[in-house]
């Protein structure tokens, strides 16, 4: 569509906020510039083509696991570059989602992603930066000292805190230490009794990891 975006301009700069029909991100526009002398005699048009900057609407996380993080970044662009903690992990993808499955991802670890959009002539737009933690993980559960009325449970792994259950009943929550000594057993620890514990780990964002028994 052709449209006049400015007339009788006396300065040497025009900022076009509309393009006559509304400017869009990552869109090519062709301008014809016509100059006039004092007698309103027009020059031959000078043509110039411009591509607007790209844009990411929003950036967010999808599914997060022990060793994978899904990113979503819808917008208007030709491609994006994705960096994790300052290092490029994908320099050119036109998809609006990306799953980071790099081998050096660790459980319960913080990662910061920077997503930079580019237009069709490889000029970058405004970046989006988001951070998250991977899911927590329990590597082992062992029993410590056991008495007639207490059970010591050692929980090793990568987590911020964890909960302990017996069946569907909660024994303790928000435990941050490796060792927890249970003296309650929900209804009380009694001699010569069997107890089945379930440990549920969480990361700092309260994302639940895989439970262990």
JSON list of C-alpha atoms in Angstrom, two decimals:
[
{"chain": "A", "resi": 1, "resn": "UNK", "atom": "CA", "xyz": [0.00, 0.00, 0.00]},
{"chain": "A", "resi": 2, "resn": "UNK", "atom": "CA", "xyz": [1.20, 3.49, -0.85]},
{"chain": "A", "resi": 3, "resn": "UNK", "atom": "CA", "xyz": [0.74, 6.30, 1.65]},
{"chain": "A", "resi": 4, "resn": "UNK", "atom": "CA", "xyz": [2.11, 9.78, 2.29]},
{"chain": "A", "resi": 5, "resn": "UNK", "atom": "CA", "xyz": [3.90, 9.81, 5.66]},
{"chain": "A", "resi": 6, "resn": "UNK", "atom": "CA", "xyz": [5.11, 13.43, 5.66]},
{"chain": "A", "resi": 7, "resn": "UNK", "atom": "CA", "xyz": [4.73, 16.68, 3.70]},
{"chain": "A", "resi": 8, "resn": "UNK", "atom": "CA", "xyz": [6.36, 20.10, 3.78]},
{"chain": "A", "resi": 9, "resn": "UNK", "atom": "CA", "xyz": [9.25, 18.80, 5.88]},
{"chain": "A", "resi": 10, "resn": "UNK", "atom": "CA", "xyz": [11.95, 21.45, 6.34]},
{"chain": "A", "resi": 11, "resn": "UNK", "atom": "CA", "xyz": [14.40, 19.56, 8.52]},
{"chain": "A", "resi": 12, "resn": "UNK", "atom": "CA", "xyz": [16.71, 16.76, 7.42]},
{"chain": "A", "resi": 13, "resn": "UNK", "atom": "CA", "xyz": [15.11, 14.12, 9.67]},
{"chain": "A", "resi": 14, "resn": "UNK", "atom": "CA", "xyz": [11.66, 12.53, 9.76]},
{"chain": "A", "resi": 15, "resn": "UNK", "atom": "CA", "xyz": [10.67, 9.97, 12.36]},
{"chain": "A", "resi": 16, "resn": "UNK", "atom": "CA", "xyz": [7.93, 7.81, 10.88]},
{"chain": "A", "resi": 17, "resn": "UNK", "atom": "CA", "xyz": [5.82, 6.29, 13.65]},
{"chain": "A", "resi": 18, "resn": "UNK", "atom": "CA", "xyz": [3.01, 5.09, 11.44]},
{"chain": "A", "resi": 19, "resn": "UNK", "atom": "CA", "xyz": [4.27, 4.29, 7.96]},
{"chain": "A", "resi": 20, "resn": "UNK", "atom": "CA", "xyz": [0.94, 5.66, 6.78]},
{"chain": "A", "resi": 21, "resn": "UNK", "atom": "CA", "xyz": [-0.67, 2.33, 7.55]},
{"chain": "A", "resi": 22, "resn": "UNK", "atom": "CA", "xyz": [0.99, 1.43, 10.86]},
{"chain": "A", "resi": 23, "resn": "UNK", "atom": "CA", "xyz": [4.56, 0.19, 11.20]},
{"chain": "A", "resi": 24, "resn": "UNK", "atom": "CA", "xyz": [5.11, -3.47, 12.07]},
{"chain": "A", "resi": 25, "resn": "UNK", "atom": "CA", "xyz": [8.15, -5.20, 13.56]},
{"chain": "A", "resi": 26, "resn": "UNK", "atom": "CA", "xyz": [10.56, -6.95, 11.18]},
{"chain": "A", "resi": 27, "resn": "UNK", "atom": "CA", "xyz": [8.82, -5.49, 8.14]},
{"chain": "A", "resi": 28, "resn": "UNK", "atom": "CA", "xyz": [10.38, -4.00, 5.00]},
{"chain": "A", "resi": 29, "resn": "UNK", "atom": "CA", "xyz": [9.23, -0.54, 3.93]},
{"chain": "A", "resi": 30, "resn": "UNK", "atom": "CA", "xyz": [10.11, 1.34, 0.72]},
{"chain": "A", "resi": 31, "resn": "UNK", "atom": "CA", "xyz": [10.25, 5.13, 0.93]},
{"chain": "A", "resi": 32, "resn": "UNK", "atom": "CA", "xyz": [10.29, 7.64, -1.95]},
{"chain": "A", "resi": 33, "resn": "UNK", "atom": "CA", "xyz": [11.78, 11.00, -0.96]},
{"chain": "A", "resi": 34, "resn": "UNK", "atom": "CA", "xyz": [10.97, 14.01, -3.14]},
{"chain": "A", "resi": 35, "resn": "UNK", "atom": "CA", "xyz": [12.62, 17.36, -2.56]},
{"chain": "A", "resi": 36, "resn": "UNK", "atom": "CA", "xyz": [11.33, 20.76, -3.67]},
{"chain": "A", "resi": 37, "resn": "UNK", "atom": "CA", "xyz": [12.98, 24.09, -4.37]},
{"chain": "A", "resi": 38, "resn": "UNK", "atom": "CA", "xyz": [11.61, 27.49, -3.42]},
{"chain": "A", "resi": 39, "resn": "UNK", "atom": "CA", "xyz": [9.40, 27.52, -6.47]},
{"chain": "A", "resi": 40, "resn": "UNK", "atom": "CA", "xyz": [7.88, 24.12, -5.57]},
{"chain": "A", "resi": 41, "resn": "UNK", "atom": "CA", "xyz": [9.71, 22.41, -8.41]},
{"chain": "A", "resi": 42, "resn": "UNK", "atom": "CA", "xyz": [10.04, 18.72, -7.54]},
{"chain": "A", "resi": 43, "resn": "UNK", "atom": "CA", "xyz": [13.15, 16.61, -7.91]},
{"chain": "A", "resi": 44, "resn": "UNK", "atom": "CA", "xyz": [13.19, 13.03, -9.11]},
{"chain": "A", "resi": 45, "resn": "UNK", "atom": "CA", "xyz": [12.24, 10.62, -6.27]},
{"chain": "A", "resi": 46, "resn": "UNK", "atom": "CA", "xyz": [15.02, 9.00, -4.28]},
{"chain": "A", "resi": 47, "resn": "UNK", "atom": "CA", "xyz": [14.09, 5.50, -3.11]},
{"chain": "A", "resi": 48, "resn": "UNK", "atom": "CA", "xyz": [15.29, 3.91, 0.12]},
{"chain": "A", "resi": 49, "resn": "UNK", "atom": "CA", "xyz": [14.32, 0.56, 1.68]},
{"chain": "A", "resi": 50, "resn": "UNK", "atom": "CA", "xyz": [14.25, -0.01, 5.43]},
{"chain": "A", "resi": 51, "resn": "UNK", "atom": "CA", "xyz": [13.50, -3.05, 7.60]},
{"chain": "A", "resi": 52, "resn": "UNK", "atom": "CA", "xyz": [12.09, -2.31, 11.06]},
{"chain": "A", "resi": 53, "resn": "UNK", "atom": "CA", "xyz": [13.58, -3.90, 14.15]},
{"chain": "A", "resi": 54, "resn": "UNK", "atom": "CA", "xyz": [12.33, -7.29, 15.34]},
{"chain": "A", "resi": 55, "resn": "UNK", "atom": "CA", "xyz": [10.52, -7.78, 18.64]},
{"chain": "A", "resi": 56, "resn": "UNK", "atom": "CA", "xyz": [9.98, -10.52, 21.22]},
{"chain": "A", "resi": 57, "resn": "UNK", "atom": "CA", "xyz": [6.53, -10.22, 22.80]},
{"chain": "A", "resi": 58, "resn": "UNK", "atom": "CA", "xyz": [7.42, -12.07, 25.98]},
{"chain": "A", "resi": 59, "resn": "UNK", "atom": "CA", "xyz": [9.83, -14.73, 27.22]},
{"chain": "A", "resi": 60, "resn": "UNK", "atom": "CA", "xyz": [8.90, -17.51, 29.62]},
{"chain": "A", "resi": 61, "resn": "UNK", "atom": "CA", "xyz": [9.75, -21.05, 30.69]},
{"chain": "A", "resi": 62, "resn": "UNK", "atom": "CA", "xyz": [7.83, -24.20, 29.84]},
{"chain": "A", "resi": 63, "resn": "UNK", "atom": "CA", "xyz": [8.68, -27.66, 31.16]},
{"chain": "A", "resi": 64, "resn": "UNK", "atom": "CA", "xyz": [11.71, -27.76, 33.48]},
{"chain": "A", "resi": 65, "resn": "UNK", "atom": "CA", "xyz": [13.37, -31.05, 34.40]},
{"chain": "A", "resi": 66, "resn": "UNK", "atom": "CA", "xyz": [16.62, -32.21, 36.00]},
{"chain": "A", "resi": 67, "resn": "UNK", "atom": "CA", "xyz": [18.66, -31.63, 32.86]},
{"chain": "A", "resi": 68, "resn": "UNK", "atom": "CA", "xyz": [16.41, -29.76, 30.44]},
{"chain": "A", "resi": 69, "resn": "UNK", "atom": "CA", "xyz": [14.79, -26.33, 30.31]},
{"chain": "A", "resi": 70, "resn": "UNK", "atom": "CA", "xyz": [12.14, -25.30, 27.79]},
{"chain": "A", "resi": 71, "resn": "UNK", "atom": "CA", "xyz": [12.01, -21.65, 26.70]},
{"chain": "A", "resi": 72, "resn": "UNK", "atom": "CA", "xyz": [9.20, -19.85, 24.86]},
{"chain": "A", "resi": 73, "resn": "UNK", "atom": "CA", "xyz": [9.65, -16.44, 23.19]},
{"chain": "A", "resi": 74, "resn": "UNK", "atom": "CA", "xyz": [6.89, -15.52, 20.73]},
{"chain": "A", "resi": 75, "resn": "UNK", "atom": "CA", "xyz": [7.31, -12.38, 18.68]},
{"chain": "A", "resi": 76, "resn": "UNK", "atom": "CA", "xyz": [8.01, -10.97, 15.23]},
{"chain": "A", "resi": 77, "resn": "UNK", "atom": "CA", "xyz": [11.52, -11.76, 14.03]},
{"chain": "A", "resi": 78, "resn": "UNK", "atom": "CA", "xyz": [13.44, -13.71, 11.40]},
{"chain": "A", "resi": 79, "resn": "UNK", "atom": "CA", "xyz": [15.59, -15.60, 13.90]},
{"chain": "A", "resi": 80, "resn": "UNK", "atom": "CA", "xyz": [16.90, -15.39, 17.45]},
{"chain": "A", "resi": 81, "resn": "UNK", "atom": "CA", "xyz": [20.16, -16.05, 19.24]},
{"chain": "A", "resi": 82, "resn": "UNK", "atom": "CA", "xyz": [20.01, -17.75, 22.65]},
{"chain": "A", "resi": 83, "resn": "UNK", "atom": "CA", "xyz": [22.71, -17.44, 25.32]},
{"chain": "A", "resi": 84, "resn": "UNK", "atom": "CA", "xyz": [22.94, -19.19, 28.68]},
{"chain": "A", "resi": 85, "resn": "UNK", "atom": "CA", "xyz": [25.00, -17.49, 31.38]},
{"chain": "A", "resi": 86, "resn": "UNK", "atom": "CA", "xyz": [26.79, -15.41, 28.74]},
{"chain": "A", "resi": 87, "resn": "UNK", "atom": "CA", "xyz": [27.61, -18.25, 26.32]},
{"chain": "A", "resi": 88, "resn": "UNK", "atom": "CA", "xyz": [25.72, -18.78, 23.05]},
{"chain": "A", "resi": 89, "resn": "UNK", "atom": "CA", "xyz": [23.97, -22.15, 22.94]},
{"chain": "A", "resi": 90, "resn": "UNK", "atom": "CA", "xyz": [22.02, -21.54, 19.73]},
{"chain": "A", "resi": 91, "resn": "UNK", "atom": "CA", "xyz": [23.08, -18.70, 17.45]},
{"chain": "A", "resi": 92, "resn": "UNK", "atom": "CA", "xyz": [20.35, -18.98, 14.84]},
{"chain": "A", "resi": 93, "resn": "UNK", "atom": "CA", "xyz": [16.89, -20.48, 15.23]},
{"chain": "A", "resi": 94, "resn": "UNK", "atom": "CA", "xyz": [13.63, -19.31, 13.70]},
{"chain": "A", "resi": 95, "resn": "UNK", "atom": "CA", "xyz": [11.50, -21.36, 16.10]},
{"chain": "A", "resi": 96, "resn": "UNK", "atom": "CA", "xyz": [9.60, -19.65, 18.93]},
{"chain": "A", "resi": 97, "resn": "UNK", "atom": "CA", "xyz": [10.49, -22.40, 21.45]},
{"chain": "A", "resi": 98, "resn": "UNK", "atom": "CA", "xyz": [13.76, -24.03, 22.39]},
{"chain": "A", "resi": 99, "resn": "UNK", "atom": "CA", "xyz": [14.62, -26.89, 24.76]},
{"chain": "A", "resi": 100, "resn": "UNK", "atom": "CA", "xyz": [18.05, -26.65, 26.33]},
{"chain": "A", "resi": 101, "resn": "UNK", "atom": "CA", "xyz": [19.31, -30.19, 26.88]},
{"chain": "A", "resi": 102, "resn": "UNK", "atom": "CA", "xyz": [23.00, -29.35, 27.15]},
{"chain": "A", "resi": 103, "resn": "UNK", "atom": "CA", "xyz": [25.03, -32.03, 28.90]},
{"chain": "A", "resi": 104, "resn": "UNK", "atom": "CA", "xyz": [26.39, -29.53, 31.45]},
{"chain": "A", "resi": 105, "resn": "UNK", "atom": "CA", "xyz": [23.00, -28.70, 32.99]},
{"chain": "A", "resi": 106, "resn": "UNK", "atom": "CA", "xyz": [22.83, -29.75, 36.63]},
{"chain": "A", "resi": 107, "resn": "UNK", "atom": "CA", "xyz": [19.89, -30.31, 39.02]},
{"chain": "A", "resi": 108, "resn": "UNK", "atom": "CA", "xyz": [18.80, -27.44, 41.30]},
{"chain": "A", "resi": 109, "resn": "UNK", "atom": "CA", "xyz": [21.09, -24.98, 39.52]},
{"chain": "A", "resi": 110, "resn": "UNK", "atom": "CA", "xyz": [20.31, -21.40, 38.50]},
{"chain": "A", "resi": 111, "resn": "UNK", "atom": "CA", "xyz": [20.59, -20.49, 34.81]},
{"chain": "A", "resi": 112, "resn": "UNK", "atom": "CA", "xyz": [20.07, -17.14, 33.07]},
{"chain": "A", "resi": 113, "resn": "UNK", "atom": "CA", "xyz": [19.02, -17.00, 29.43]},
{"chain": "A", "resi": 114, "resn": "UNK", "atom": "CA", "xyz": [19.29, -14.03, 27.06]},
{"chain": "A", "resi": 115, "resn": "UNK", "atom": "CA", "xyz": [17.25, -14.15, 23.85]},
{"chain": "A", "resi": 116, "resn": "UNK", "atom": "CA", "xyz": [18.15, -11.67, 21.10]},
{"chain": "A", "resi": 117, "resn": "UNK", "atom": "CA", "xyz": [15.84, -11.26, 18.06]},
{"chain": "A", "resi": 118, "resn": "UNK", "atom": "CA", "xyz": [17.10, -10.36, 14.58]},
{"chain": "A", "resi": 119, "resn": "UNK", "atom": "CA", "xyz": [15.28, -9.00, 11.55]},
{"chain": "A", "resi": 120, "resn": "UNK", "atom": "CA", "xyz": [15.63, -10.18, 7.95]},
{"chain": "A", "resi": 121, "resn": "UNK", "atom": "CA", "xyz": [18.88, -8.21, 7.46]},
{"chain": "A", "resi": 122, "resn": "UNK", "atom": "CA", "xyz": [20.42, -9.49, 10.72]},
{"chain": "A", "resi": 123, "resn": "UNK", "atom": "CA", "xyz": [19.92, -6.32, 12.77]},
{"chain": "A", "resi": 124, "resn": "UNK", "atom": "CA", "xyz": [19.14, -7.09, 16.41]},
{"chain": "A", "resi": 125, "resn": "UNK", "atom": "CA", "xyz": [16.24, -5.82, 18.48]},
{"chain": "A", "resi": 126, "resn": "UNK", "atom": "CA", "xyz": [15.70, -5.58, 22.22]},
{"chain": "A", "resi": 127, "resn": "UNK", "atom": "CA", "xyz": [16.80, -8.64, 24.19]},
{"chain": "A", "resi": 128, "resn": "UNK", "atom": "CA", "xyz": [14.80, -10.59, 26.76]},
{"chain": "A", "resi": 129, "resn": "UNK", "atom": "CA", "xyz": [16.56, -12.02, 29.84]},
{"chain": "A", "resi": 130, "resn": "UNK", "atom": "CA", "xyz": [14.96, -14.62, 32.13]},
{"chain": "A", "resi": 131, "resn": "UNK", "atom": "CA", "xyz": [16.30, -16.86, 34.90]},
{"chain": "A", "resi": 132, "resn": "UNK", "atom": "CA", "xyz": [15.21, -20.12, 36.49]},
{"chain": "A", "resi": 133, "resn": "UNK", "atom": "CA", "xyz": [16.41, -23.20, 38.39]},
{"chain": "A", "resi": 134, "resn": "UNK", "atom": "CA", "xyz": [16.48, -26.75, 37.10]},
{"chain": "A", "resi": 135, "resn": "UNK", "atom": "CA", "xyz": [14.45, -29.35, 38.98]},
{"chain": "A", "resi": 136, "resn": "UNK", "atom": "CA", "xyz": [15.85, -30.80, 42.23]},
{"chain": "A", "resi": 137, "resn": "UNK", "atom": "CA", "xyz": [17.13, -34.35, 42.55]},
{"chain": "A", "resi": 138, "resn": "UNK", "atom": "CA", "xyz": [17.69, -36.87, 45.31]},
{"chain": "A", "resi": 139, "resn": "UNK", "atom": "CA", "xyz": [20.73, -39.05, 44.71]},
{"chain": "A", "resi": 140, "resn": "UNK", "atom": "CA", "xyz": [20.43, -41.35, 47.74]},
{"chain": "A", "resi": 141, "resn": "UNK", "atom": "CA", "xyz": [18.47, -41.98, 50.92]},
{"chain": "A", "resi": 142, "resn": "UNK", "atom": "CA", "xyz": [20.08, -43.87, 53.79]},
{"chain": "A", "resi": 143, "resn": "UNK", "atom": "CA", "xyz": [19.13, -44.60, 57.36]},
{"chain": "A", "resi": 144, "resn": "UNK", "atom": "CA", "xyz": [21.25, -43.43, 60.24]},
{"chain": "A", "resi": 145, "resn": "UNK", "atom": "CA", "xyz": [20.83, -44.28, 63.90]},
{"chain": "A", "resi": 146, "resn": "UNK", "atom": "CA", "xyz": [17.61, -46.15, 64.71]},
{"chain": "A", "resi": 147, "resn": "UNK", "atom": "CA", "xyz": [16.29, -46.48, 68.26]},
{"chain": "A", "resi": 148, "resn": "UNK", "atom": "CA", "xyz": [13.04, -47.72, 69.71]},
{"chain": "A", "resi": 149, "resn": "UNK", "atom": "CA", "xyz": [11.47, -44.27, 69.28]},
{"chain": "A", "resi": 150, "resn": "UNK", "atom": "CA", "xyz": [13.47, -42.45, 66.59]},
{"chain": "A", "resi": 151, "resn": "UNK", "atom": "CA", "xyz": [14.69, -42.94, 63.03]},
{"chain": "A", "resi": 152, "resn": "UNK", "atom": "CA", "xyz": [17.46, -40.87, 61.41]},
{"chain": "A", "resi": 153, "resn": "UNK", "atom": "CA", "xyz": [17.06, -40.34, 57.66]},
{"chain": "A", "resi": 154, "resn": "UNK", "atom": "CA", "xyz": [19.92, -39.07, 55.48]},
{"chain": "A", "resi": 155, "resn": "UNK", "atom": "CA", "xyz": [18.83, -37.36, 52.25]},
{"chain": "A", "resi": 156, "resn": "UNK", "atom": "CA", "xyz": [21.59, -36.64, 49.75]},
{"chain": "A", "resi": 157, "resn": "UNK", "atom": "CA", "xyz": [21.13, -34.77, 46.49]},
{"chain": "A", "resi": 158, "resn": "UNK", "atom": "CA", "xyz": [20.54, -31.40, 44.89]},
{"chain": "A", "resi": 159, "resn": "UNK", "atom": "CA", "xyz": [17.66, -29.52, 46.46]},
{"chain": "A", "resi": 160, "resn": "UNK", "atom": "CA", "xyz": [16.70, -26.41, 48.39]},
{"chain": "A", "resi": 161, "resn": "UNK", "atom": "CA", "xyz": [14.45, -28.25, 50.83]},
{"chain": "A", "resi": 162, "resn": "UNK", "atom": "CA", "xyz": [12.33, -31.38, 51.07]},
{"chain": "A", "resi": 163, "resn": "UNK", "atom": "CA", "xyz": [9.24, -32.84, 52.72]},
{"chain": "A", "resi": 164, "resn": "UNK", "atom": "CA", "xyz": [8.89, -36.24, 54.40]},
{"chain": "A", "resi": 165, "resn": "UNK", "atom": "CA", "xyz": [5.74, -38.32, 54.28]},
{"chain": "A", "resi": 166, "resn": "UNK", "atom": "CA", "xyz": [4.60, -41.68, 55.60]},
{"chain": "A", "resi": 167, "resn": "UNK", "atom": "CA", "xyz": [1.97, -42.84, 53.15]},
{"chain": "A", "resi": 168, "resn": "UNK", "atom": "CA", "xyz": [-0.23, -39.80, 52.49]},
{"chain": "A", "resi": 169, "resn": "UNK", "atom": "CA", "xyz": [0.56, -38.28, 55.88]},
{"chain": "A", "resi": 170, "resn": "UNK", "atom": "CA", "xyz": [3.08, -35.46, 56.21]},
{"chain": "A", "resi": 171, "resn": "UNK", "atom": "CA", "xyz": [5.77, -35.99, 58.85]},
{"chain": "A", "resi": 172, "resn": "UNK", "atom": "CA", "xyz": [7.85, -32.83, 58.25]},
{"chain": "A", "resi": 173, "resn": "UNK", "atom": "CA", "xyz": [8.14, -30.01, 55.70]},
{"chain": "A", "resi": 174, "resn": "UNK", "atom": "CA", "xyz": [10.73, -27.50, 54.50]},
{"chain": "A", "resi": 175, "resn": "UNK", "atom": "CA", "xyz": [13.71, -29.52, 55.74]},
{"chain": "A", "resi": 176, "resn": "UNK", "atom": "CA", "xyz": [17.01, -28.06, 54.54]},
{"chain": "A", "resi": 177, "resn": "UNK", "atom": "CA", "xyz": [19.52, -30.29, 56.31]},
{"chain": "A", "resi": 178, "resn": "UNK", "atom": "CA", "xyz": [20.84, -33.60, 55.01]},
{"chain": "A", "resi": 179, "resn": "UNK", "atom": "CA", "xyz": [19.77, -35.51, 58.12]},
{"chain": "A", "resi": 180, "resn": "UNK", "atom": "CA", "xyz": [16.35, -35.54, 59.71]},
{"chain": "A", "resi": 181, "resn": "UNK", "atom": "CA", "xyz": [15.55, -37.46, 62.91]},
{"chain": "A", "resi": 182, "resn": "UNK", "atom": "CA", "xyz": [11.94, -38.59, 63.01]},
{"chain": "A", "resi": 183, "resn": "UNK", "atom": "CA", "xyz": [10.56, -39.02, 66.50]},
{"chain": "A", "resi": 184, "resn": "UNK", "atom": "CA", "xyz": [6.89, -38.75, 65.56]},
{"chain": "A", "resi": 185, "resn": "UNK", "atom": "CA", "xyz": [6.23, -41.19, 62.73]},
{"chain": "A", "resi": 186, "resn": "UNK", "atom": "CA", "xyz": [3.01, -39.24, 62.23]},
{"chain": "A", "resi": 187, "resn": "UNK", "atom": "CA", "xyz": [1.34, -41.18, 65.03]},
{"chain": "A", "resi": 188, "resn": "UNK", "atom": "CA", "xyz": [4.50, -41.78, 67.04]},
{"chain": "A", "resi": 189, "resn": "UNK", "atom": "CA", "xyz": [7.46, -44.10, 66.58]},
{"chain": "A", "resi": 190, "resn": "UNK", "atom": "CA", "xyz": [6.95, -47.41, 68.37]},
{"chain": "A", "resi": 191, "resn": "UNK", "atom": "CA", "xyz": [9.37, -50.32, 68.84]},
{"chain": "A", "resi": 192, "resn": "UNK", "atom": "CA", "xyz": [9.58, -53.12, 66.26]},
{"chain": "A", "resi": 193, "resn": "UNK", "atom": "CA", "xyz": [7.39, -51.30, 63.70]},
{"chain": "A", "resi": 194, "resn": "UNK", "atom": "CA", "xyz": [7.86, -50.80, 59.96]},
{"chain": "A", "resi": 195, "resn": "UNK", "atom": "CA", "xyz": [7.77, -47.32, 58.38]},
{"chain": "A", "resi": 196, "resn": "UNK", "atom": "CA", "xyz": [7.85, -46.44, 54.67]},
{"chain": "A", "resi": 197, "resn": "UNK", "atom": "CA", "xyz": [9.04, -42.90, 54.01]},
{"chain": "A", "resi": 198, "resn": "UNK", "atom": "CA", "xyz": [8.56, -40.78, 50.89]},
{"chain": "A", "resi": 199, "resn": "UNK", "atom": "CA", "xyz": [10.90, -37.84, 50.32]},
{"chain": "A", "resi": 200, "resn": "UNK", "atom": "CA", "xyz": [9.75, -34.98, 48.05]},
{"chain": "A", "resi": 201, "resn": "UNK", "atom": "CA", "xyz": [12.48, -32.50, 47.00]},
{"chain": "A", "resi": 202, "resn": "UNK", "atom": "CA", "xyz": [11.95, -28.88, 45.94]},
{"chain": "A", "resi": 203, "resn": "UNK", "atom": "CA", "xyz": [14.17, -26.29, 44.30]},
{"chain": "A", "resi": 204, "resn": "UNK", "atom": "CA", "xyz": [14.34, -22.64, 45.42]},
{"chain": "A", "resi": 205, "resn": "UNK", "atom": "CA", "xyz": [11.30, -21.81, 43.25]},
{"chain": "A", "resi": 206, "resn": "UNK", "atom": "CA", "xyz": [9.31, -24.64, 44.90]},
{"chain": "A", "resi": 207, "resn": "UNK", "atom": "CA", "xyz": [9.41, -26.75, 41.74]},
{"chain": "A", "resi": 208, "resn": "UNK", "atom": "CA", "xyz": [8.78, -30.35, 42.83]},
{"chain": "A", "resi": 209, "resn": "UNK", "atom": "CA", "xyz": [11.31, -32.98, 41.85]},
{"chain": "A", "resi": 210, "resn": "UNK", "atom": "CA", "xyz": [10.94, -36.75, 41.57]},
{"chain": "A", "resi": 211, "resn": "UNK", "atom": "CA", "xyz": [9.94, -38.26, 44.93]},
{"chain": "A", "resi": 212, "resn": "UNK", "atom": "CA", "xyz": [11.97, -41.11, 46.42]},
{"chain": "A", "resi": 213, "resn": "UNK", "atom": "CA", "xyz": [11.05, -43.82, 48.89]}
]
